[in-house]
C-alpha positions in Angstrom: 9.0 -33.5 -7.8 11.4 -30.6 -7.8 15.0 -31.8 -8.1 18.1 -30.2 -6.7 19.4 -29.7 -10.2 16.3 -27.8 -11.2 16.5 -25.5 -8.1 20.2 -24.9 -8.8 19.6 -24.1 -12.5 16.7 -21.8 -11.7 18.6 -20.0 -9.0 21.6 -19.4 -11.3 19.3 -18.1 -14.1 17.6 -15.6 -11.7 20.9 -14.4 -10.2 22.4 -13.9 -13.7 19.3 -11.9 -14.8 19.9 -9.5 -11.8 23.7 -9.5 -12.3 24.4 -11.1 -9.0 24.0 -7.6 -7.6 23.2 -7.7 -3.9 21.1 -4.6 -4.2 18.8 -6.6 -6.3 18.4 -9.3 -3.7 14.6 -8.7 -3.2 14.0 -8.9 -7.0 15.9 -12.2 -7.1 13.9 -13.7 -4.3 10.6 -12.5 -5.9 11.5 -14.0 -9.3 12.8 -17.2 -7.7 9.5 -17.6 -5.8 7.5 -17.1 -8.9 9.5 -19.8 -10.7 9.5 -22.3 -7.9 6.3 -21.5 -5.9 8.5 -20.6 -3.0 12.1 -20.0 -1.9 13.8 -23.4 -1.2 16.2 -23.4 1.7 18.8 -25.0 -0.6 18.8 -21.9 -2.8 19.8 -19.5 0.0 23.4 -20.6 0.3 23.7 -20.3 -3.5 22.4 -16.8 -3.4 24.6 -15.9 -0.5 27.7 -17.0 -2.3 26.7 -15.1 -5.5 25.7 -11.8 -3.8 28.0 -11.9 -0.8 25.0 -11.4 1.5 25.0 -13.8 4.5 22.4 -16.5 4.8 21.1 -14.9 7.9 20.7 -11.6 6.1 18.8 -13.3 3.3 16.6 -15.0 5.8 15.9 -11.7 7.5 14.8 -10.2 4.2 12.5 -13.2 3.4 11.0 -12.9 6.9 10.4 -9.2 6.6 8.2 -9.3 3.4 4.8 -11.0 3.9 4.6 -12.3 0.3 7.9 -14.2 0.5 7.9 -17.8 1.9 9.9 -21.0 1.8 7.0 -23.5 1.1 7.3 -24.9 -2.4 4.9 -27.8 -1.8 1.5 -26.2 -2.6 1.0 -25.0 -6.2 -1.5 -22.4 -5.1 -1.3 -19.7 -2.5 -4.5 -17.6 -2.2 -4.5 -14.4 -0.1 -7.8 -12.7 0.4 -7.9 -8.9 0.8 -8.7 -8.2 4.4 -9.3 -4.5 4.2 -12.6 -3.5 5.9 -14.3 -2.7 2.6 -13.5 -6.2 1.3 -14.9 -7.6 4.6 -18.0 -5.6 4.1 -18.4 -7.4 0.7 -18.1 -10.8 2.3 -14.4 -11.7 1.8 -14.1 -13.6 5.1 -17.0 -15.9 4.3 -15.6 -16.5 0.8 -12.2 -17.4 2.3 -13.8 -19.8 4.8 -15.8 -21.4 2.0 -12.7 -22.0 -0.1 -11.0 -23.5 2.9 -13.8 -25.9 3.4 -13.8 -26.9 -0.2 -10.1 -27.6 -0.1 -9.8 -29.3 3.3 -9.5 -32.8 1.9 -6.7 -31.9 -0.7 -3.2 -30.6 -0.2 -2.7 -28.3 -3.1 -3.4 -24.8 -1.7 -2.9 -22.5 1.2 -5.6 -19.9 2.0 -4.8 -16.8 4.1 -5.4 -13.1 4.3 -3.4 -10.0 3.3 -3.8 -6.3 3.6 -5.6 -4.2 1.1 -4.8 -5.3 -2.5 -5.8 -2.0 -4.2 -9.1 -3.4 -5.6 -11.6 -1.8 -3.2 -13.8 -0.7 -6.1 -14.1 -4.2 -7.6 -13.9 -6.6 -4.6 -14.1 -8.9 -2.9 -10.5 -9.4 -4.2 -7.7 -11.8 -3.6 -4.3 -12.8 -4.9 -3.5 -16.2 -6.2 0.3 -16.8 -6.6 0.6 -13.0 -6.7 -2.0 -12.5 -9.5 -5.0 -10.4 -8.9 -8.5 -11.8 -8.7 -11.5 -9.5 -8.7 -15.3 -9.6 -8.1 -15.2 -12.9 -6.2 -18.4 -14.6 -5.2 -19.4 -18.1 -4.0 -19.9 -19.5 -7.5 -16.5 -18.3 -8.6 -14.9 -19.7 -5.4 -16.5 -23.1 -6.2 -15.0 -23.0 -9.8 -11.6 -22.0 -8.4 -11.7 -25.0 -6.0 -12.5 -27.3 -8.9 -9.5 -26.0 -10.9 -7.2 -26.4 -7.9 -8.3 -29.9 -7.3 -7.2 -30.8 -10.8 -4.0 -28.8 -10.6 -5.0 -26.6 -13.5 -2.3 -23.9 -14.2 -3.3 -20.3 -13.8 -2.8 -19.7 -17.5 -5.8 -21.9 -18.1 -8.1 -20.1 -15.6 -10.7 -17.8 -17.2 -9.2 -14.5 -18.1 -12.3 -12.7 -16.9 -11.4 -13.6 -13.3 -8.2 -11.5 -13.5 -9.8 -8.5 -15.2 -9.2 -5.1 -13.6 -11.3 -2.3 -14.9 -10.4 1.4 -15.1 -13.6 2.3 -13.3 -13.3 6.1 -13.9 -16.4 7.8 -12.6 -15.4 11.4 -12.9 -12.7 13.1 -15.0 -11.2 16.6 -14.6 -7.9 18.3 -15.3 -5.5 15.4 -15.4 -7.7 12.6 -16.9 -9.7 14.8 -19.3 -6.8 16.7 -21.0 -5.2 15.0 -24.0 -1.5 14.1 -23.9 0.7 13.5 -26.9 3.5 11.0 -26.6 6.8 12.7 -26.2 5.3 16.1 -25.6 6.5 16.6 -22.0 10.0 15.5 -22.8 10.1 17.9 -25.8 8.8 20.8 -23.7 11.4 20.1 -21.0 14.2 20.1 -23.6 13.0 23.3 -25.2 12.4 25.1 -21.9 15.4 24.0 -20.0 15.7 22.8 -16.4 15.4 26.2 -14.7 12.2 27.2 -16.7 10.6 23.9 -15.8 11.4 24.4 -12.1 9.9 27.9 -12.4 6.7 26.5 -13.9 6.4 23.8 -11.3 6.9 26.4 -8.5 4.3 28.7 -10.0 1.9 25.9 -10.4 2.0 25.2 -6.7 2.2 21.4 -7.3 2.5 19.5 -4.0 3.1 15.8 -3.4 0.0 13.8 -4.1 0.9 11.1 -1.6 -0.7 13.0 1.3 2.3 14.9 2.8 2.0 17.7 0.4 5.7 18.7 0.1 6.3 21.2 -2.7 7.5 19.3 -5.8 9.6 22.2 -7.2 11.4 22.6 -3.9 12.2 18.8 -3.6 13.6 18.8 -7.2 15.7 21.9 -6.6 17.1 20.5 -3.4 18.2 17.4 -5.2 19.5 19.3 -8.2 21.7 21.4 -5.9 22.9 18.5 -3.8 26.6 17.5 -3.9 27.2 14.2 -5.7 26.8 12.5 -9.0 24.6 9.8 -10.5 21.3 11.3 -9.3 18.2 9.0 -9.2 14.5 9.5 -9.8 12.2 7.1 -8.0 8.5 6.7 -8.6 6.7 5.5 -5.4 4.1 3.1 -6.8 3.7 1.3 -3.5 0.1 2.3 -3.1 -0.4 0.4 0.2 -2.7 2.7 2.2 -5.9 0.8 2.8 -8.7 1.9 0.4 -6.4 3.5 -2.1 -6.3 2.5 -5.8 -6.1 5.6 -7.9 -2.4 5.1 -8.8 -3.4 1.7 -10.1 -5.4 3.5 -12.8 -2.6 5.8 -13.7 -0.1 2.9 -14.0 -2.6 0.9 -16.0 -3.9 3.5 -18.5 -1.8 6.6 -18.2 1.7 5.2 -17.9 3.1 7.3 -20.7 2.5 10.4 -18.6 4.3 8.8 -15.7 7.3 7.8 -17.8 7.6 11.4 -19.1 7.1 12.9 -15.7 10.1 10.9 -14.5 12.1 11.9 -17.6 11.3 15.5 -17.1 12.5 15.2 -13.5 15.6 13.5 -14.7 16.3 16.4 -17.0 15.8 18.9 -14.2 18.0 17.2 -11.6 20.5 15.6 -13.9 19.6 12.0 -13.2 20.6 9.0 -15.3 18.8 6.3 -13.3 15.1 5.8 -12.6 13.0 3.2 -10.7 9.3 2.5 -10.6 8.8 0.8 -7.2 5.7 -1.3 -8.0 3.8 -2.7 -5.1 3.7 -6.5 -5.2 -0.1 -6.5 -5.4 0.2 -4.9 -8.8 2.3 -7.7 -10.3 -0.3 -7.9 -13.1 0.9 -4.5 -14.4 4.6 -5.3 -14.7 4.7 -6.9 -18.1 2.7 -4.1 -19.8 4.7 -1.4 -18.0 7.9 -3.1 -19.3 6.4 -3.1 -22.8 5.7 0.6 -22.6 9.2 1.4 -21.4 10.6 -0.5 -24.3 8.4 1.3 -26.8 9.8 4.6 -25.4 13.3 3.3 -25.8 12.5 2.2 -29.4 11.1 5.7 -30.1 14.3 7.4 -28.8 12.5 8.8 -25.8 14.3 6.8 -23.1 17.8 5.4 -22.6 20.5 7.2 -24.7 20.5 10.6 -26.3 16.8 11.1 -25.5 14.8 13.0 -28.1 18.0 13.5 -30.0 19.8 15.5 -27.3 23.3 14.2 -27.1 24.3 13.2 -23.5 20.7 13.2 -22.2 20.8 9.6 -20.9 18.1 8.3 -18.6 16.5 4.9 -18.2 13.8 3.4 -15.9 13.8 0.0 -14.2 10.8 -1.7 -12.5 11.4 -3.1 -9.0 8.6 -5.1 -7.3 7.7 -4.8 -3.6 6.6 -7.9 -1.7 3.9 -7.0 0.7 5.3 -4.4 3.1 3.1 -1.3 3.8 6.0 0.5 5.5 7.8 0.7 2.1 5.4 3.4 1.2 7.6 5.6 3.4 10.3 7.0 1.1 13.4 6.0 3.1 12.0 2.5 3.7 11.3 2.3 0.0 14.9 3.2 -0.8 16.1 0.5 1.7 13.9 -2.0 -0.2 15.2 -0.8 -3.5 18.7 -1.7 -2.2 17.5 -5.2 -1.5 17.2 -4.8 2.3 14.4 -4.9 4.8 12.2 -1.8 4.5 13.2 -0.2 7.8 12.8 3.6 7.7 16.1 5.5 7.9 17.0 8.1 10.5 16.7 11.6 8.9 18.6 13.7 8.2 20.2 13.1 5.8 17.2 13.2 3.5 16.9 11.3 0.2 17.4 14.4 -1.9 21.0 14.5 -0.6 21.6 10.9 0.3 19.1 8.4 -1.1 19.5 5.3 -3.2 23.0 4.0 -2.7 23.7 7.3 -1.0 23.1 9.2 -4.2 20.9 12.4 -4.4 17.4 11.0 -5.0 14.0 12.4 -5.8 11.0 10.2 -4.6 7.6 11.2 -5.9 4.4 9.2 -6.1 2.7 8.3 -9.4 0.0 11.1 -9.4 2.6 13.7 -8.6 4.8 12.7 -11.6 1.9 12.5 -13.9 0.8 16.0 -12.9 4.4 17.3 -13.4 4.4 15.9 -17.0 1.1 17.7 -17.7 2.4 21.0 -16.2 5.5 20.7 -18.4 3.2 20.7 -21.4 0.3 23.0 -20.4 2.0 25.3 -17.9 1.3 26.6 -14.4 -1.7 28.8 -15.4 -3.5 25.8 -16.8 -3.0 23.9 -13.6 -4.2 26.7 -11.4 -7.5 26.9 -13.2 -8.7 24.4 -10.7 -8.4 24.0 -7.0 -7.7 26.6 -4.3 -4.9 29.1 -3.7 -3.1 26.8 -1.2 -4.1 23.6 -3.0 -4.0 24.2 -6.8 -5.1 21.5 -9.3 -7.1 18.4 -8.8 -7.0 15.2 -6.7 -7.8 11.6 -7.7 -9.9 9.9 -5.1 -10.4 6.1 -4.6 -14.0 5.8 -3.5 -15.2 2.5 -1.9 -17.6 1.2 0.7 -21.2 1.9 1.1 -22.1 3.7 -2.2 -23.7 2.7 -5.4 -20.9 4.0 -7.6 -17.4 3.0 -6.2 -14.5 3.9 -8.4 -12.0 6.6 -9.2 -13.1 10.3 -9.2 -11.1 13.3 -10.0 -12.1 16.5 -8.2 -10.7 20.0 -8.0 -9.2 20.6 -4.6 -11.8 22.5 -2.4 -14.6 20.1 -3.3 -16.8 19.3 -0.3 -17.5 15.8 1.1 -21.2 16.5 0.5 -20.7 16.9 -3.2 -18.6 13.8 -3.4 -21.1 11.6 -1.5 -23.9 12.8 -3.7 -21.9 12.0 -6.9 -21.1 8.4 -5.8 -24.7 7.9 -4.6 -24.0 7.3 -0.9 -26.9 7.6 1.4 -27.5 7.3 5.2 -23.8 7.8 5.7 -22.5 7.4 9.2 -18.9 8.2 8.6 -16.2 8.7 5.9 -12.7 7.6 6.4 -10.3 10.0 4.6 -6.7 9.1 3.7 -6.9 5.4 4.6 -6.3 3.7 8.0 -3.8 6.4 8.9 -6.2 9.2 8.1 -9.3 10.8 9.7 -12.8 9.5 10.4 -15.3 12.2 9.5 -18.8 12.4 11.0 -21.9 13.9 9.1 -21.6 17.1 11.0 -18.3 17.8 9.1 -19.4 16.8 5.6 -19.2 20.5 4.6 -15.5 20.2 4.9 -13.4 19.9 1.7 -10.6 17.9 0.2 -7.6 20.3 0.4 -4.2 20.5 2.1 -5.6 23.3 4.2 -8.5 21.2 5.3 -8.7 17.4 4.7 -5.4 16.3 3.2 -5.5 12.8 1.6 -3.4 10.5 -0.4 -6.7 9.5 -2.2 -8.5 6.9 0.0 -12.2 7.7 0.6 -14.1 4.9 2.4 -17.8 5.2 3.2 -19.7 3.6 6.0 -23.5 3.8 6.3 -25.5 3.6 9.4 -25.8 -0.2 9.3 -22.0 -0.6 9.8 -20.4 -1.2 13.1 -17.6 1.3 13.2 -15.9 -0.6 16.0 -15.2 -3.3 13.5 -13.5 -0.7 11.2 -11.3 0.5 14.1 -10.3 -3.1 14.9 -9.5 -3.8 11.3 -7.3 -0.8 11.0 -5.6 -1.4 14.3 -4.9 -5.1 13.3 -3.5 -3.7 10.1 -1.0 -1.5 11.9 0.1 -4.3 14.3 0.8 -6.5 11.2 2.5 -3.8 9.2 4.8 -2.4 11.9 8.4 -3.0 10.9 9.2 -3.6 14.6 12.2 -1.3 14.5 11.1 1.0 17.3 9.5 0.1 20.7 6.7 2.8 20.7 5.2 1.4 17.5 6.0 -2.3 18.0 4.6 -2.4 21.5 2.2 0.5 21.4 0.1 -1.0 18.5 -0.1 -4.4 20.2 -1.2 -2.8 23.5 -3.9 -0.8 21.6 -5.1 -4.0 19.9 -5.4 -5.8 23.2 -7.4 -2.9 24.8 -9.6 -2.7 21.8 -10.3 -6.4 22.0 -11.3 -5.9 25.6 -13.8 -3.2 24.6 -15.3 -5.4 21.9 -15.7 -8.3 24.3 -17.7 -6.2 26.7 -15.1 -6.2 29.5 -13.8 -2.7 29.3 -14.4 0.4 31.4 -13.8 4.1 31.1 -10.4 3.5 32.5 -9.5 1.4 29.4 -10.6 4.2 27.1 -8.4 6.6 28.9 -5.5 4.1 28.7 -6.0 3.9 25.0 -5.8 7.6 24.7 -2.5 7.6 26.7 -1.0 4.8 24.8 -2.1 6.3 21.5 -0.7 9.7 22.4 2.7 8.1 23.3 2.8 6.1 20.2 2.1 9.1 18.1 4.7 11.3 19.8 7.6 8.9 20.1 7.5 6.6 17.1 10.4 6.5 14.6 8.4 7.0 11.4 5.0 8.0 10.1 3.5 4.6 10.5 3.7 4.7 14.3 2.9 8.3 14.4 -0.5 7.6 12.7 -1.2 4.1 13.9 -3.4 5.3 16.8 -5.5 7.6 14.6 -8.4 5.2 14.1 -8.8 4.9 17.9 -8.1 8.5 18.8 -10.3 9.9 16.0 -13.3 7.7 16.9 -13.0 8.2 20.7 -13.3 12.0 20.0 -15.9 12.0 17.2 -17.8 8.7 17.7 -17.8 7.9 21.4 -21.1 6.2 21.0 -19.5 3.2 19.3 -17.6 2.5 22.6 -20.1 3.3 25.3 -22.5 0.3 24.8 -19.6 -2.1 25.4 -18.5 -0.6 28.7 -19.1 -2.2 32.1 -20.4 0.1 34.9 -17.4 -0.7 37.1 -14.5 1.6 37.2 -12.0 -1.2 36.6 -12.2 -4.6 35.1 -9.0 -6.8 34.8 -7.9 -7.8 31.3 -6.9 -11.2 32.7 -8.4 -12.9 35.8 -5.6 -15.0 37.4 -8.0 -16.6 40.0 -10.3 -17.8 37.2 -7.3 -19.3 35.4 -6.7 -21.6 38.4 -10.2 -23.1 38.3 -9.0 -26.2 36.3 -6.2 -26.8 38.9 -8.8 -26.6 41.7 -11.0 -29.1 40.0 -8.1 -31.5 39.4 -6.9 -31.3 43.1 -10.4 -31.2 44.5 -9.7 -28.1 46.4 -12.0 -25.1 46.8 -10.9 -23.7 50.2 -10.0 -20.0 50.6 -6.3 -20.7 50.2 -7.0 -22.1 46.8 -8.2 -18.8 45.6 -6.4 -15.5 44.8 -7.9 -12.3 46.0 -7.5 -9.4 43.6 -6.2 -11.8 41.0 -6.9 -9.6 38.0 -4.3 -7.9 35.9 
């Protein structure tokens, strides 16, 4: 039984570790939950007093992030990945099986979460925040047995938590050797202006999908008014079906650290953050170790590489299950210990970012590429790719193929080549760039991965002809409803309306009018939402209505209108109770 003294002592320890700094509130809550299995109500007033954040404010933060909760009773919290590719591998049946095994004991909660970044080695789940891969019925039975005996996670088989690199194809970034300290050395020898010139000449653009020119972003921040500049690595890889940054964080972190340090040298930053998505908790300890090894080698912290006054250090901040925090201003809000609500822009982060300081936010792959360009130069980088899209792109390939995993391709590579390499056959569709991206039919498989054609953050999900694409559309639409931050009406309401119309289609009660209504709602949501989430939330519906109309047509009724809710039918129970069935007991035109 957890005592009040234990809660108080643990809360004090966690707050002290984070210096009672209110901008570290989210980190305090995450660490407290890890220590106590949840966040006790009694700890909130204590945190409030120490951080000068009101209890209501703290509660709002807890309520915003899906991984945070108050319940400390159950020692196990299992969240199955509910992305469509995990569903295709049977994740729902496995979750139901675990639930049935545990129904007579009160030691665990079983639920679902969004994509966990393990699409190439699913079905996957999280248990108390720790990643489980390659789940099957036998492993679920073994898990249930361990939960029944309250076996701590440290005594569970290590194999269950193994996450493989799963590299299927290497090219420019993954194939080229990298010597520790080389990018930092080159940056110091070349100087900030020369590095910016090389980045500009290389044509490096943000690898998160938006494609903003990296050199331009760094220059804007360098020239911004203000001190105490900040470098932020966006490692909140939350787009469904994306897991390539997971590999870079796991096996190429030195390149990331040096990319951030090169950026710090260019813009004059002293502070850096890696915003690590909560689903990648398993990476935190090893990343901390690598950062410490860089400090010990004189390549991080004070007087880096022997240059007096070149001070820069990196901290790791964890996310807690909020897809919206992949948007850079929402990520900065989260870094400051707040709910991840996207900011109104301008001002932009390069002039007013973390704690209103000039801030560069780049994703993992972009910073890794920047480190490699600092060492090998722009000409090396431009040996691959196209004129408008130089270099290579890491793809996270999952779904109906024999070889899921991480592939590195030069920009300009066609979908046909990619599908052949991963041994995908009888392909009905490819979803590019995650739930927010594009659904591509076979007639367009000659198109290529490039900013001028199919831009992508890296997600590449494959669906063969046996798959019901309407299930995919429903899965993505449910995802956006769940992940909407709720700030703006077009997104909050629009996504819910789309979900309801889609359910009407799936149940066989829809007509052509409903499809047209979905187009109208989707268009309004896209045009009027506050941030990129709402602007792209209707994409799965709008894309498939245009390119895959056959997935909707079999579900339509022949009538021009069918009500979503039949008010007269809802009164049937009342008629039976009262014994009335006369005309006045019925409503005419009672559908809405």
